[in-house]
């Protein structure tokens, strides 16, 4: 499935009225989606999170443990996504000097490490604080094909990494009472930012986010990842004054709330 | 574990202070800031002072501690980064030394770091009780033999500065008491990490260096975090204006 069709799947307003399961909704799309005007009805991933899905994750408490549990769920998502991609062979091994494969092998190794690190930090798999890995569906009910179509994989990788940066940032205040955990979270946060920069550059974009732009080739549905990134006032200082709004917004990444991230992640959880 | 760390930090800061007292005579000889010095502490038994505030103590500017100390520390590092990229983009052969993509990256970094510097100056000027005495002055820099018309020199220095910035913010986060300031630091550090990744990728594109094993721990997946006492000797190699950080770990 190509990017254009991916966009269509998320601009089908019949999904918003659907009373069936999410999988049914996407099947319906197959019949009617192509007749709808692309991007006529912009809406974000959060629309889908309102569907009654028993296995959806919910927001964690605003505590240090809650922050770690939340981080672990996101790392589960990233870890499984890259592991499945590497298994699928969707990442070209020889093109681009082998760069893409080296990049995603490195990212996959880090996400795997983060899962192990966070599980250990929560006291291990037998701890009361441990949270199990949800069941992910990166095709979102078969609507698109990240493990068969490389541009779709790249677009999702960018969305996950940029989300990760904003998600960890949104947890900082929940960790301020636990300095050692805060430091570890910051040390993961900057790794996600390094990943995001490289994936964006692989896609021909800048490594940083201009205004609230999701970037060329990113599906409309990923706009939820970028909404609110265009801030140009920081603690009363106008960051756009010297070099314009794009530079001012690029110089700062913005947080996402726990609920905003949960809404994004739930799209991929069944 | 946590207690051990704290004890260690106390010991280290005492050691730093002793070192500073021993070295202060030497520092006084060369520091441009000496003329702004005061002599509040000439007594054998000086009154307790508020070490959280930045300002001149014993004739030399000290960054202070707590939130103001950390913000002033960040301001010093952002001054260095902003000055470096200003010199890079204004170097005589900038257009011929770097290709289009490299110039775009370096120009963006110049913009971002100048914005960071000016932000800290404005934020500290607004928040400090007495900014005329407590705001870190504009620092002076010397890059020694660094050739601003050498692609290799510029990118290697940029890599060092950006990785240092990431480690500095990662290490300083736990020293911040205000959630608002912590979030602001968090908004900046991820951009520094994006920079570090991009510069590393320019230097060695067909590799995993953007998040290389030299900075990301291969068993935990954690980036580097360093205390100010580890960062300042690195940054200090380029900063000629003397200052101290006696009350930061």
mmCIF file of C-alpha atoms in Angstrom, chain B residues 7 13 16 47 51 54 56 72 86 101 120 131 138 141 156 158 162 166 173 185 190 193-195 200 218 227 236-237:
data_model
loop_
_atom_site.group_PDB
_atom_site.id
_atom_site.type_symbol
_atom_site.label_atom_id
_atom_site.label_comp_id
_atom_site.label_asym_id
_atom_site.label_seq_id
_atom_site.Cartn_x
_atom_site.Cartn_y
_atom_site.Cartn_z
ATOM 1 C CA UNK B 7 28.266 11.671 50.025
ATOM 2 C CA UNK B 13 32.517 19.816 46.003
ATOM 3 C CA UNK B 16 36.728 21.515 44.299
ATOM 4 C CA UNK B 47 28.928 35.832 57.103
ATOM 5 C CA UNK B 51 25.449 30.491 47.232
ATOM 6 C CA UNK B 54 25.471 33.749 40.565
ATOM 7 C CA UNK B 56 31.340 37.790 41.789
ATOM 8 C CA UNK B 72 23.725 30.323 34.298
ATOM 9 C CA UNK B 86 28.653 32.590 14.337
ATOM 10 C CA UNK B 101 23.362 20.329 2.911
ATOM 11 C CA UNK B 120 18.978 32.443 28.593
ATOM 12 C CA UNK B 131 20.760 41.013 37.169
ATOM 13 C CA UNK B 138 29.427 38.119 27.848
ATOM 14 C CA UNK B 141 36.528 32.816 23.453
ATOM 15 C CA UNK B 156 34.868 17.756 14.584
ATOM 16 C CA UNK B 158 30.785 20.943 16.274
ATOM 17 C CA UNK B 162 26.976 19.182 20.603
ATOM 18 C CA UNK B 166 23.776 16.814 25.464
ATOM 19 C CA UNK B 173 18.536 17.992 34.858
ATOM 20 C CA UNK B 185 15.993 22.502 29.623
ATOM 21 C CA UNK B 190 16.593 17.215 22.540
ATOM 22 C CA UNK B 193 20.820 15.821 20.474
ATOM 23 C CA UNK B 194 19.244 16.332 17.049
ATOM 24 C CA UNK B 195 22.231 18.575 16.239
ATOM 25 C CA UNK B 200 27.885 12.997 13.229
ATOM 26 C CA UNK B 218 25.785 -0.536 24.407
ATOM 27 C CA UNK B 227 28.205 16.795 36.015
ATOM 28 C CA UNK B 236 36.791 25.890 29.313
ATOM 29 C CA UNK B 237 39.325 25.006 26.654
#
